[in-house]
mmCIF file of the N, C-alpha and C atoms, coordinates in Angstrom:
data_MODEL
# 
_entry.id   MODEL 
# 
loop_
_atom_site.group_PDB 
_atom_site.id 
_atom_site.type_symbol 
_atom_site.label_atom_id 
_atom_site.label_alt_id 
_atom_site.label_comp_id 
_atom_site.label_asym_id 
_atom_site.label_entity_id 
_atom_site.label_seq_id 
_atom_site.pdbx_PDB_ins_code 
_atom_site.Cartn_x 
_atom_site.Cartn_y 
_atom_site.Cartn_z 
_atom_site.occupancy 
_atom_site.B_iso_or_equiv 
_atom_site.pdbx_formal_charge 
_atom_site.auth_seq_id 
_atom_site.auth_comp_id 
_atom_site.auth_asym_id 
_atom_site.auth_atom_id 
_atom_site.pdbx_PDB_model_num 
ATOM 1   N N  . UNK A 1 1  ? 43.213  -2.581  -13.336 1.00 0.00 ? 1  UNK A N  1 
ATOM 2   C CA . UNK A 1 1  ? 42.583  -1.774  -12.307 1.00 0.00 ? 1  UNK A CA 1 
ATOM 3   C C  . UNK A 1 1  ? 41.164  -2.298  -12.096 1.00 0.00 ? 1  UNK A C  1 
ATOM 4   N N  . UNK A 1 2  ? 40.744  -2.370  -10.853 1.00 0.00 ? 2  UNK A N  1 
ATOM 5   C CA . UNK A 1 2  ? 39.410  -2.898  -10.572 1.00 0.00 ? 2  UNK A CA 1 
ATOM 6   C C  . UNK A 1 2  ? 38.360  -1.850  -10.887 1.00 0.00 ? 2  UNK A C  1 
ATOM 7   N N  . UNK A 1 3  ? 37.115  -2.283  -10.950 1.00 0.00 ? 3  UNK A N  1 
ATOM 8   C CA . UNK A 1 3  ? 36.044  -1.346  -11.288 1.00 0.00 ? 3  UNK A CA 1 
ATOM 9   C C  . UNK A 1 3  ? 35.772  -0.362  -10.163 1.00 0.00 ? 3  UNK A C  1 
ATOM 10  N N  . UNK A 1 4  ? 36.245  -0.666  -8.946  1.00 0.00 ? 4  UNK A N  1 
ATOM 11  C CA . UNK A 1 4  ? 36.043  0.233   -7.813  1.00 0.00 ? 4  UNK A CA 1 
ATOM 12  C C  . UNK A 1 4  ? 37.190  1.215   -7.627  1.00 0.00 ? 4  UNK A C  1 
ATOM 13  N N  . UNK A 1 5  ? 38.219  1.146   -8.452  1.00 0.00 ? 5  UNK A N  1 
ATOM 14  C CA . UNK A 1 5  ? 39.366  2.033   -8.308  1.00 0.00 ? 5  UNK A CA 1 
ATOM 15  C C  . UNK A 1 5  ? 39.393  3.012   -9.467  1.00 0.00 ? 5  UNK A C  1 
ATOM 16  N N  . UNK A 1 6  ? 39.691  4.258   -9.179  1.00 0.00 ? 6  UNK A N  1 
ATOM 17  C CA . UNK A 1 6  ? 39.796  5.286   -10.210 1.00 0.00 ? 6  UNK A CA 1 
ATOM 18  C C  . UNK A 1 6  ? 41.070  6.080   -9.967  1.00 0.00 ? 6  UNK A C  1 
ATOM 19  N N  . UNK A 1 7  ? 41.582  6.697   -11.027 1.00 0.00 ? 7  UNK A N  1 
ATOM 20  C CA . UNK A 1 7  ? 42.760  7.552   -10.888 1.00 0.00 ? 7  UNK A CA 1 
ATOM 21  C C  . UNK A 1 7  ? 42.306  8.989   -10.696 1.00 0.00 ? 7  UNK A C  1 
ATOM 22  N N  . UNK A 1 8  ? 42.872  9.614   -9.687  1.00 0.00 ? 8  UNK A N  1 
ATOM 23  C CA . UNK A 1 8  ? 42.542  11.000  -9.399  1.00 0.00 ? 8  UNK A CA 1 
ATOM 24  C C  . UNK A 1 8  ? 43.853  11.722  -9.086  1.00 0.00 ? 8  UNK A C  1 
ATOM 25  N N  . UNK A 1 9  ? 44.231  12.727  -9.905  1.00 0.00 ? 9  UNK A N  1 
ATOM 26  C CA . UNK A 1 9  ? 45.492  13.462  -9.754  1.00 0.00 ? 9  UNK A CA 1 
ATOM 27  C C  . UNK A 1 9  ? 46.686  12.519  -9.749  1.00 0.00 ? 9  UNK A C  1 
ATOM 28  N N  . UNK A 1 10 ? 46.635  11.501  -10.597 1.00 0.00 ? 10 UNK A N  1 
ATOM 29  C CA . UNK A 1 10 ? 47.757  10.574  -10.712 1.00 0.00 ? 10 UNK A CA 1 
ATOM 30  C C  . UNK A 1 10 ? 47.826  9.559   -9.592  1.00 0.00 ? 10 UNK A C  1 
ATOM 31  N N  . UNK A 1 11 ? 46.928  9.604   -8.646  1.00 0.00 ? 11 UNK A N  1 
ATOM 32  C CA . UNK A 1 11 ? 46.938  8.645   -7.544  1.00 0.00 ? 11 UNK A CA 1 
ATOM 33  C C  . UNK A 1 11 ? 45.757  7.698   -7.703  1.00 0.00 ? 11 UNK A C  1 
ATOM 34  N N  . UNK A 1 12 ? 45.995  6.494   -7.298  1.00 0.00 ? 12 UNK A N  1 
ATOM 35  C CA . UNK A 1 12 ? 44.937  5.494   -7.365  1.00 0.00 ? 12 UNK A CA 1 
ATOM 36  C C  . UNK A 1 12 ? 44.037  5.660   -6.141  1.00 0.00 ? 12 UNK A C  1 
ATOM 37  N N  . UNK A 1 13 ? 42.803  5.936   -6.389  1.00 0.00 ? 13 UNK A N  1 
ATOM 38  C CA . UNK A 1 13 ? 41.838  6.127   -5.307  1.00 0.00 ? 13 UNK A CA 1 
ATOM 39  C C  . UNK A 1 13 ? 40.815  5.015   -5.408  1.00 0.00 ? 13 UNK A C  1 
ATOM 40  N N  . UNK A 1 14 ? 40.589  4.373   -4.304  1.00 0.00 ? 14 UNK A N  1 
ATOM 41  C CA . UNK A 1 14 ? 39.637  3.258   -4.306  1.00 0.00 ? 14 UNK A CA 1 
ATOM 42  C C  . UNK A 1 14 ? 38.293  3.760   -3.795  1.00 0.00 ? 14 UNK A C  1 
ATOM 43  N N  . UNK A 1 15 ? 37.276  3.550   -4.591  1.00 0.00 ? 15 UNK A N  1 
ATOM 44  C CA . UNK A 1 15 ? 35.914  3.925   -4.195  1.00 0.00 ? 15 UNK A CA 1 
ATOM 45  C C  . UNK A 1 15 ? 35.152  2.658   -3.868  1.00 0.00 ? 15 UNK A C  1 
ATOM 46  N N  . UNK A 1 16 ? 35.080  2.337   -2.608  1.00 0.00 ? 16 UNK A N  1 
ATOM 47  C CA . UNK A 1 16 ? 34.303  1.162   -2.201  1.00 0.00 ? 16 UNK A CA 1 
ATOM 48  C C  . UNK A 1 16 ? 32.847  1.579   -2.109  1.00 0.00 ? 16 UNK A C  1 
ATOM 49  N N  . UNK A 1 17 ? 32.060  0.973   -2.937  1.00 0.00 ? 17 UNK A N  1 
ATOM 50  C CA . UNK A 1 17 ? 30.640  1.301   -2.883  1.00 0.00 ? 17 UNK A CA 1 
ATOM 51  C C  . UNK A 1 17 ? 30.001  0.542   -1.730  1.00 0.00 ? 17 UNK A C  1 
ATOM 52  N N  . UNK A 1 18 ? 29.236  1.254   -0.979  1.00 0.00 ? 18 UNK A N  1 
ATOM 53  C CA . UNK A 1 18 ? 28.538  0.630   0.142   1.00 0.00 ? 18 UNK A CA 1 
ATOM 54  C C  . UNK A 1 18 ? 27.272  -0.020  -0.375  1.00 0.00 ? 18 UNK A C  1 
ATOM 55  N N  . UNK A 1 19 ? 27.082  -1.215  0.027   1.00 0.00 ? 19 UNK A N  1 
ATOM 56  C CA . UNK A 1 19 ? 25.872  -1.923  -0.365  1.00 0.00 ? 19 UNK A CA 1 
ATOM 57  C C  . UNK A 1 19 ? 24.878  -1.770  0.767   1.00 0.00 ? 19 UNK A C  1 
ATOM 58  N N  . UNK A 1 20 ? 23.824  -1.052  0.482   1.00 0.00 ? 20 UNK A N  1 
ATOM 59  C CA . UNK A 1 20 ? 22.796  -0.885  1.505   1.00 0.00 ? 20 UNK A CA 1 
ATOM 60  C C  . UNK A 1 20 ? 21.746  -1.964  1.306   1.00 0.00 ? 20 UNK A C  1 
ATOM 61  N N  . UNK A 1 21 ? 21.465  -2.694  2.350   1.00 0.00 ? 21 UNK A N  1 
ATOM 62  C CA . UNK A 1 21 ? 20.455  -3.750  2.202   1.00 0.00 ? 21 UNK A CA 1 
ATOM 63  C C  . UNK A 1 21 ? 19.098  -3.135  1.911   1.00 0.00 ? 21 UNK A C  1 
ATOM 64  N N  . UNK A 1 22 ? 18.405  -3.759  1.027   1.00 0.00 ? 22 UNK A N  1 
ATOM 65  C CA . UNK A 1 22 ? 17.072  -3.250  0.720   1.00 0.00 ? 22 UNK A CA 1 
ATOM 66  C C  . UNK A 1 22 ? 16.163  -3.537  1.910   1.00 0.00 ? 22 UNK A C  1 
ATOM 67  N N  . UNK A 1 23 ? 15.315  -2.592  2.248   1.00 0.00 ? 23 UNK A N  1 
ATOM 68  C CA . UNK A 1 23 ? 14.433  -2.829  3.404   1.00 0.00 ? 23 UNK A CA 1 
ATOM 69  C C  . UNK A 1 23 ? 13.509  -4.005  3.124   1.00 0.00 ? 23 UNK A C  1 
ATOM 70  N N  . UNK A 1 24 ? 13.309  -4.775  4.147   1.00 0.00 ? 24 UNK A N  1 
ATOM 71  C CA . UNK A 1 24 ? 12.416  -5.919  3.982   1.00 0.00 ? 24 UNK A CA 1 
ATOM 72  C C  . UNK A 1 24 ? 11.018  -5.413  3.689   1.00 0.00 ? 24 UNK A C  1 
ATOM 73  N N  . UNK A 1 25 ? 10.373  -6.099  2.807   1.00 0.00 ? 25 UNK A N  1 
ATOM 74  C CA . UNK A 1 25 ? 9.014   -5.700  2.495   1.00 0.00 ? 25 UNK A CA 1 
ATOM 75  C C  . UNK A 1 25 ? 8.128   -5.995  3.696   1.00 0.00 ? 25 UNK A C  1 
ATOM 76  N N  . UNK A 1 26 ? 7.237   -5.074  3.951   1.00 0.00 ? 26 UNK A N  1 
ATOM 77  C CA . UNK A 1 26 ? 6.333   -5.244  5.084   1.00 0.00 ? 26 UNK A CA 1 
ATOM 78  C C  . UNK A 1 26 ? 5.440   -6.446  4.847   1.00 0.00 ? 26 UNK A C  1 
ATOM 79  N N  . UNK A 1 27 ? 5.338   -7.247  5.856   1.00 0.00 ? 27 UNK A N  1 
ATOM 80  C CA . UNK A 1 27 ? 4.461   -8.411  5.748   1.00 0.00 ? 27 UNK A CA 1 
ATOM 81  C C  . UNK A 1 27 ? 3.116   -8.062  6.355   1.00 0.00 ? 27 UNK A C  1 
ATOM 82  N N  . UNK A 1 28 ? 2.097   -8.339  5.627   1.00 0.00 ? 28 UNK A N  1 
ATOM 83  C CA . UNK A 1 28 ? 0.754   -8.069  6.126   1.00 0.00 ? 28 UNK A CA 1 
ATOM 84  C C  . UNK A 1 28 ? 0.257   -9.321  6.821   1.00 0.00 ? 28 UNK A C  1 
ATOM 85  N N  . UNK A 1 29 ? 0.071   -9.206  8.110   1.00 0.00 ? 29 UNK A N  1 
ATOM 86  C CA . UNK A 1 29 ? -0.424  -10.340 8.889   1.00 0.00 ? 29 UNK A CA 1 
ATOM 87  C C  . UNK A 1 29 ? -1.910  -10.124 9.146   1.00 0.00 ? 29 UNK A C  1 
ATOM 88  N N  . UNK A 1 30 ? -2.697  -11.148 8.950   1.00 0.00 ? 30 UNK A N  1 
ATOM 89  C CA . UNK A 1 30 ? -4.126  -10.988 9.216   1.00 0.00 ? 30 UNK A CA 1 
ATOM 90  C C  . UNK A 1 30 ? -4.354  -10.789 10.706  1.00 0.00 ? 30 UNK A C  1 
ATOM 91  N N  . UNK A 1 31 ? -5.367  -10.037 11.070  1.00 0.00 ? 31 UNK A N  1 
ATOM 92  C CA . UNK A 1 31 ? -5.643  -9.831  12.494  1.00 0.00 ? 31 UNK A CA 1 
ATOM 93  C C  . UNK A 1 31 ? -6.067  -11.138 13.146  1.00 0.00 ? 31 UNK A C  1 
ATOM 94  N N  . UNK A 1 32 ? -5.842  -11.210 14.445  1.00 0.00 ? 32 UNK A N  1 
ATOM 95  C CA . UNK A 1 32 ? -6.268  -12.393 15.193  1.00 0.00 ? 32 UNK A CA 1 
ATOM 96  C C  . UNK A 1 32 ? -7.788  -12.467 15.137  1.00 0.00 ? 32 UNK A C  1 
ATOM 97  N N  . UNK A 1 33 ? -8.269  -13.574 14.657  1.00 0.00 ? 33 UNK A N  1 
ATOM 98  C CA . UNK A 1 33 ? -9.718  -13.694 14.486  1.00 0.00 ? 33 UNK A CA 1 
ATOM 99  C C  . UNK A 1 33 ? -10.249 -14.844 15.322  1.00 0.00 ? 33 UNK A C  1 
ATOM 100 N N  . UNK A 1 34 ? -11.377 -14.609 15.911  1.00 0.00 ? 34 UNK A N  1 
ATOM 101 C CA . UNK A 1 34 ? -12.068 -15.664 16.627  1.00 0.00 ? 34 UNK A CA 1 
ATOM 102 C C  . UNK A 1 34 ? -13.000 -16.370 15.659  1.00 0.00 ? 34 UNK A C  1 
ATOM 103 N N  . UNK A 1 35 ? -13.399 -17.595 15.963  1.00 0.00 ? 35 UNK A N  1 
ATOM 104 C CA . UNK A 1 35 ? -14.237 -18.352 15.020  1.00 0.00 ? 35 UNK A CA 1 
ATOM 105 C C  . UNK A 1 35 ? -15.510 -17.634 14.611  1.00 0.00 ? 35 UNK A C  1 
ATOM 106 N N  . UNK A 1 36 ? -16.113 -16.863 15.529  1.00 0.00 ? 36 UNK A N  1 
ATOM 107 C CA . UNK A 1 36 ? -17.366 -16.202 15.148  1.00 0.00 ? 36 UNK A CA 1 
ATOM 108 C C  . UNK A 1 36 ? -17.136 -15.056 14.165  1.00 0.00 ? 36 UNK A C  1 
ATOM 109 N N  . UNK A 1 37 ? -15.875 -14.646 13.991  1.00 0.00 ? 37 UNK A N  1 
ATOM 110 C CA . UNK A 1 37 ? -15.584 -13.576 13.039  1.00 0.00 ? 37 UNK A CA 1 
ATOM 111 C C  . UNK A 1 37 ? -15.716 -14.046 11.596  1.00 0.00 ? 37 UNK A C  1 
ATOM 112 N N  . UNK A 1 38 ? -15.627 -15.330 11.385  1.00 0.00 ? 38 UNK A N  1 
ATOM 113 C CA . UNK A 1 38 ? -15.630 -15.830 10.014  1.00 0.00 ? 38 UNK A CA 1 
ATOM 114 C C  . UNK A 1 38 ? -14.267 -15.602 9.388   1.00 0.00 ? 38 UNK A C  1 
ATOM 115 N N  . UNK A 1 39 ? -14.047 -16.191 8.235   1.00 0.00 ? 39 UNK A N  1 
ATOM 116 C CA . UNK A 1 39 ? -12.733 -16.084 7.610   1.00 0.00 ? 39 UNK A CA 1 
ATOM 117 C C  . UNK A 1 39 ? -12.785 -15.353 6.287   1.00 0.00 ? 39 UNK A C  1 
ATOM 118 N N  . UNK A 1 40 ? -13.926 -14.767 5.935   1.00 0.00 ? 40 UNK A N  1 
ATOM 119 C CA . UNK A 1 40 ? -14.069 -14.158 4.624   1.00 0.00 ? 40 UNK A CA 1 
ATOM 120 C C  . UNK A 1 40 ? -13.755 -12.668 4.693   1.00 0.00 ? 40 UNK A C  1 
ATOM 121 N N  . UNK A 1 41 ? -12.445 -12.336 4.682   1.00 0.00 ? 41 UNK A N  1 
ATOM 122 C CA . UNK A 1 41 ? -12.056 -10.935 4.711   1.00 0.00 ? 41 UNK A CA 1 
ATOM 123 C C  . UNK A 1 41 ? -11.820 -10.397 3.311   1.00 0.00 ? 41 UNK A C  1 
ATOM 124 N N  . UNK A 1 42 ? -12.107 -11.195 2.308   1.00 0.00 ? 42 UNK A N  1 
ATOM 125 C CA . UNK A 1 42 ? -11.894 -10.736 0.935   1.00 0.00 ? 42 UNK A CA 1 
ATOM 126 C C  . UNK A 1 42 ? -13.071 -9.925  0.428   1.00 0.00 ? 42 UNK A C  1 
ATOM 127 N N  . UNK A 1 43 ? -14.153 -9.884  1.185   1.00 0.00 ? 43 UNK A N  1 
ATOM 128 C CA . UNK A 1 43 ? -15.317 -9.113  0.748   1.00 0.00 ? 43 UNK A CA 1 
ATOM 129 C C  . UNK A 1 43 ? -15.600 -7.998  1.747   1.00 0.00 ? 43 UNK A C  1 
ATOM 130 N N  . UNK A 1 44 ? -16.307 -6.990  1.287   1.00 0.00 ? 44 UNK A N  1 
ATOM 131 C CA . UNK A 1 44 ? -16.675 -5.878  2.169   1.00 0.00 ? 44 UNK A CA 1 
ATOM 132 C C  . UNK A 1 44 ? -17.543 -6.372  3.314   1.00 0.00 ? 44 UNK A C  1 
ATOM 133 N N  . UNK A 1 45 ? -18.417 -7.314  3.026   1.00 0.00 ? 45 UNK A N  1 
ATOM 134 C CA . UNK A 1 45 ? -19.302 -7.848  4.071   1.00 0.00 ? 45 UNK A CA 1 
ATOM 135 C C  . UNK A 1 45 ? -18.480 -8.537  5.163   1.00 0.00 ? 45 UNK A C  1 
ATOM 136 N N  . UNK A 1 46 ? -17.456 -9.286  4.771   1.00 0.00 ? 46 UNK A N  1 
ATOM 137 C CA . UNK A 1 46 ? -16.606 -9.961  5.751   1.00 0.00 ? 46 UNK A CA 1 
ATOM 138 C C  . UNK A 1 46 ? -15.839 -8.983  6.619   1.00 0.00 ? 46 UNK A C  1 
ATOM 139 N N  . UNK A 1 47 ? -15.325 -7.925  5.995   1.00 0.00 ? 47 UNK A N  1 
ATOM 140 C CA . UNK A 1 47 ? -14.582 -6.918  6.749   1.00 0.00 ? 47 UNK A CA 1 
ATOM 141 C C  . UNK A 1 47 ? -15.505 -6.182  7.714   1.00 0.00 ? 47 UNK A C  1 
ATOM 142 N N  . UNK A 1 48 ? -16.682 -5.808  7.237   1.00 0.00 ? 48 UNK A N  1 
ATOM 143 C CA . UNK A 1 48 ? -17.632 -5.122  8.116   1.00 0.00 ? 48 UNK A CA 1 
ATOM 144 C C  . UNK A 1 48 ? -18.083 -6.019  9.261   1.00 0.00 ? 48 UNK A C  1 
ATOM 145 N N  . UNK A 1 49 ? -18.231 -7.300  8.983   1.00 0.00 ? 49 UNK A N  1 
ATOM 146 C CA . UNK A 1 49 ? -18.609 -8.247  10.030  1.00 0.00 ? 49 UNK A CA 1 
ATOM 147 C C  . UNK A 1 49 ? -17.518 -8.336  11.091  1.00 0.00 ? 49 UNK A C  1 
ATOM 148 N N  . UNK A 1 50 ? -16.263 -8.362  10.649  1.00 0.00 ? 50 UNK A N  1 
ATOM 149 C CA . UNK A 1 50 ? -15.145 -8.401  11.589  1.00 0.00 ? 50 UNK A CA 1 
ATOM 150 C C  . UNK A 1 50 ? -15.122 -7.142  12.448  1.00 0.00 ? 50 UNK A C  1 
ATOM 151 N N  . UNK A 1 51 ? -15.306 -5.989  11.821  1.00 0.00 ? 51 UNK A N  1 
ATOM 152 C CA . UNK A 1 51 ? -15.319 -4.727  12.567  1.00 0.00 ? 51 UNK A CA 1 
ATOM 153 C C  . UNK A 1 51 ? -16.461 -4.713  13.582  1.00 0.00 ? 51 UNK A C  1 
ATOM 154 N N  . UNK A 1 52 ? -17.622 -5.169  13.153  1.00 0.00 ? 52 UNK A N  1 
ATOM 155 C CA . UNK A 1 52 ? -18.785 -5.169  14.041  1.00 0.00 ? 52 UNK A CA 1 
ATOM 156 C C  . UNK A 1 52 ? -18.570 -6.084  15.242  1.00 0.00 ? 52 UNK A C  1 
ATOM 157 N N  . UNK A 1 53 ? -18.081 -7.293  15.003  1.00 0.00 ? 53 UNK A N  1 
ATOM 158 C CA . UNK A 1 53 ? -17.922 -8.231  16.115  1.00 0.00 ? 53 UNK A CA 1 
ATOM 159 C C  . UNK A 1 53 ? -16.806 -7.799  17.058  1.00 0.00 ? 53 UNK A C  1 
ATOM 160 N N  . UNK A 1 54 ? -15.708 -7.259  16.515  1.00 0.00 ? 54 UNK A N  1 
ATOM 161 C CA . UNK A 1 54 ? -14.628 -6.825  17.402  1.00 0.00 ? 54 UNK A CA 1 
ATOM 162 C C  . UNK A 1 54 ? -15.035 -5.578  18.183  1.00 0.00 ? 54 UNK A C  1 
ATOM 163 N N  . UNK A 1 55 ? -15.822 -4.699  17.566  1.00 0.00 ? 55 UNK A N  1 
ATOM 164 C CA . UNK A 1 55 ? -16.323 -3.521  18.273  1.00 0.00 ? 55 UNK A CA 1 
ATOM 165 C C  . UNK A 1 55 ? -17.277 -3.936  19.383  1.00 0.00 ? 55 UNK A C  1 
ATOM 166 N N  . UNK A 1 56 ? -18.113 -4.911  19.090  1.00 0.00 ? 56 UNK A N  1 
ATOM 167 C CA . UNK A 1 56 ? -19.062 -5.404  20.094  1.00 0.00 ? 56 UNK A CA 1 
ATOM 168 C C  . UNK A 1 56 ? -18.309 -5.988  21.290  1.00 0.00 ? 56 UNK A C  1 
ATOM 169 N N  . UNK A 1 57 ? -17.257 -6.769  21.021  1.00 0.00 ? 57 UNK A N  1 
ATOM 170 C CA . UNK A 1 57 ? -16.466 -7.352  22.110  1.00 0.00 ? 57 UNK A CA 1 
ATOM 171 C C  . UNK A 1 57 ? -15.776 -6.262  22.929  1.00 0.00 ? 57 UNK A C  1 
ATOM 172 N N  . UNK A 1 58 ? -15.200 -5.276  22.248  1.00 0.00 ? 58 UNK A N  1 
ATOM 173 C CA . UNK A 1 58 ? -14.504 -4.197  22.959  1.00 0.00 ? 58 UNK A CA 1 
ATOM 174 C C  . UNK A 1 58 ? -15.483 -3.406  23.824  1.00 0.00 ? 58 UNK A C  1 
ATOM 175 N N  . UNK A 1 59 ? -16.648 -3.111  23.285  1.00 0.00 ? 59 UNK A N  1 
ATOM 176 C CA . UNK A 1 59 ? -17.671 -2.371  24.028  1.00 0.00 ? 59 UNK A CA 1 
ATOM 177 C C  . UNK A 1 59 ? -18.107 -3.161  25.259  1.00 0.00 ? 59 UNK A C  1 
ATOM 178 N N  . UNK A 1 60 ? -18.277 -4.463  25.101  1.00 0.00 ? 60 UNK A N  1 
ATOM 179 C CA . UNK A 1 60 ? -18.685 -5.300  26.226  1.00 0.00 ? 60 UNK A CA 1 
ATOM 180 C C  . UNK A 1 60 ? -17.603 -5.322  27.301  1.00 0.00 ? 60 UNK A C  1 
ATOM 181 N N  . UNK A 1 61 ? -16.343 -5.363  26.885  1.00 0.00 ? 61 UNK A N  1 
ATOM 182 C CA . UNK A 1 61 ? -15.248 -5.346  27.855  1.00 0.00 ? 61 UNK A CA 1 
ATOM 183 C C  . UNK A 1 61 ? -15.230 -4.031  28.627  1.00 0.00 ? 61 UNK A C  1 
ATOM 184 N N  . UNK A 1 62 ? -15.502 -2.932  27.942  1.00 0.00 ? 62 UNK A N  1 
ATOM 185 C CA . UNK A 1 62 ? -15.551 -1.632  28.618  1.00 0.00 ? 62 UNK A CA 1 
ATOM 186 C C  . UNK A 1 62 ? -16.685 -1.611  29.636  1.00 0.00 ? 62 UNK A C  1 
ATOM 187 N N  . UNK A 1 63 ? -17.849 -2.120  29.249  1.00 0.00 ? 63 UNK A N  1 
ATOM 188 C CA . UNK A 1 63 ? -18.980 -2.167  30.184  1.00 0.00 ? 63 UNK A CA 1 
ATOM 189 C C  . UNK A 1 63 ? -18.657 -3.037  31.391  1.00 0.00 ? 63 UNK A C  1 
ATOM 190 N N  . UNK A 1 64 ? -17.972 -4.152  31.176  1.00 0.00 ? 64 UNK A N  1 
ATOM 191 C CA . UNK A 1 64 ? -17.597 -5.033  32.283  1.00 0.00 ? 64 UNK A CA 1 
ATOM 192 C C  . UNK A 1 64 ? -16.659 -4.320  33.255  1.00 0.00 ? 64 UNK A C  1 
ATOM 193 N N  . UNK A 1 65 ? -15.698 -3.579  32.724  1.00 0.00 ? 65 UNK A N  1 
ATOM 194 C CA . UNK A 1 65 ? -14.761 -2.852  33.586  1.00 0.00 ? 65 UNK A CA 1 
ATOM 195 C C  . UNK A 1 65 ? -15.494 -1.769  34.369  1.00 0.00 ? 65 UNK A C  1 
ATOM 196 N N  . UNK A 1 66 ? -16.405 -1.068  33.712  1.00 0.00 ? 66 UNK A N  1 
ATOM 197 C CA . UNK A 1 66 ? -17.161 -0.024  34.400  1.00 0.00 ? 66 UNK A CA 1 
ATOM 198 C C  . UNK A 1 66 ? -18.055 -0.609  35.484  1.00 0.00 ? 66 UNK A C  1 
ATOM 199 N N  . UNK A 1 67 ? -18.604 -1.793  35.250  1.00 0.00 ? 67 UNK A N  1 
ATOM 200 C CA . UNK A 1 67 ? -19.449 -2.440  36.255  1.00 0.00 ? 67 UNK A CA 1 
ATOM 201 C C  . UNK A 1 67 ? -18.638 -2.846  37.479  1.00 0.00 ? 67 UNK A C  1 
ATOM 202 N N  . UNK A 1 68 ? -17.366 -3.205  37.276  1.00 0.00 ? 68 UNK A N  1 
ATOM 203 C CA . UNK A 1 68 ? -16.516 -3.613  38.397  1.00 0.00 ? 68 UNK A CA 1 
ATOM 204 C C  . UNK A 1 68 ? -16.187 -2.435  39.300  1.00 0.00 ? 68 UNK A C  1 
ATOM 205 N N  . UNK A 1 69 ? -16.169 -1.255  38.749  1.00 0.00 ? 69 UNK A N  1 
ATOM 206 C CA . UNK A 1 69 ? -15.794 -0.058  39.538  1.00 0.00 ? 69 UNK A CA 1 
ATOM 207 C C  . UNK A 1 69 ? -16.987 0.566   40.109  1.00 0.00 ? 69 UNK A C  1 
# 
């Protein structure tokens, strides 16, 4: 008898175990960085610099859109 088959009330019952695929681990992709952002995201200073420069760019884009209207 196979390991997936069991006897129940004198009858052979097959228990096929479903194999659920393990969820793929989330991949952490670094954010798109421009050269002025620098590449040092391993330090707090690098992360803060990235936040500051991207915020500055976003703010400038908002001002540009407002100027067009």
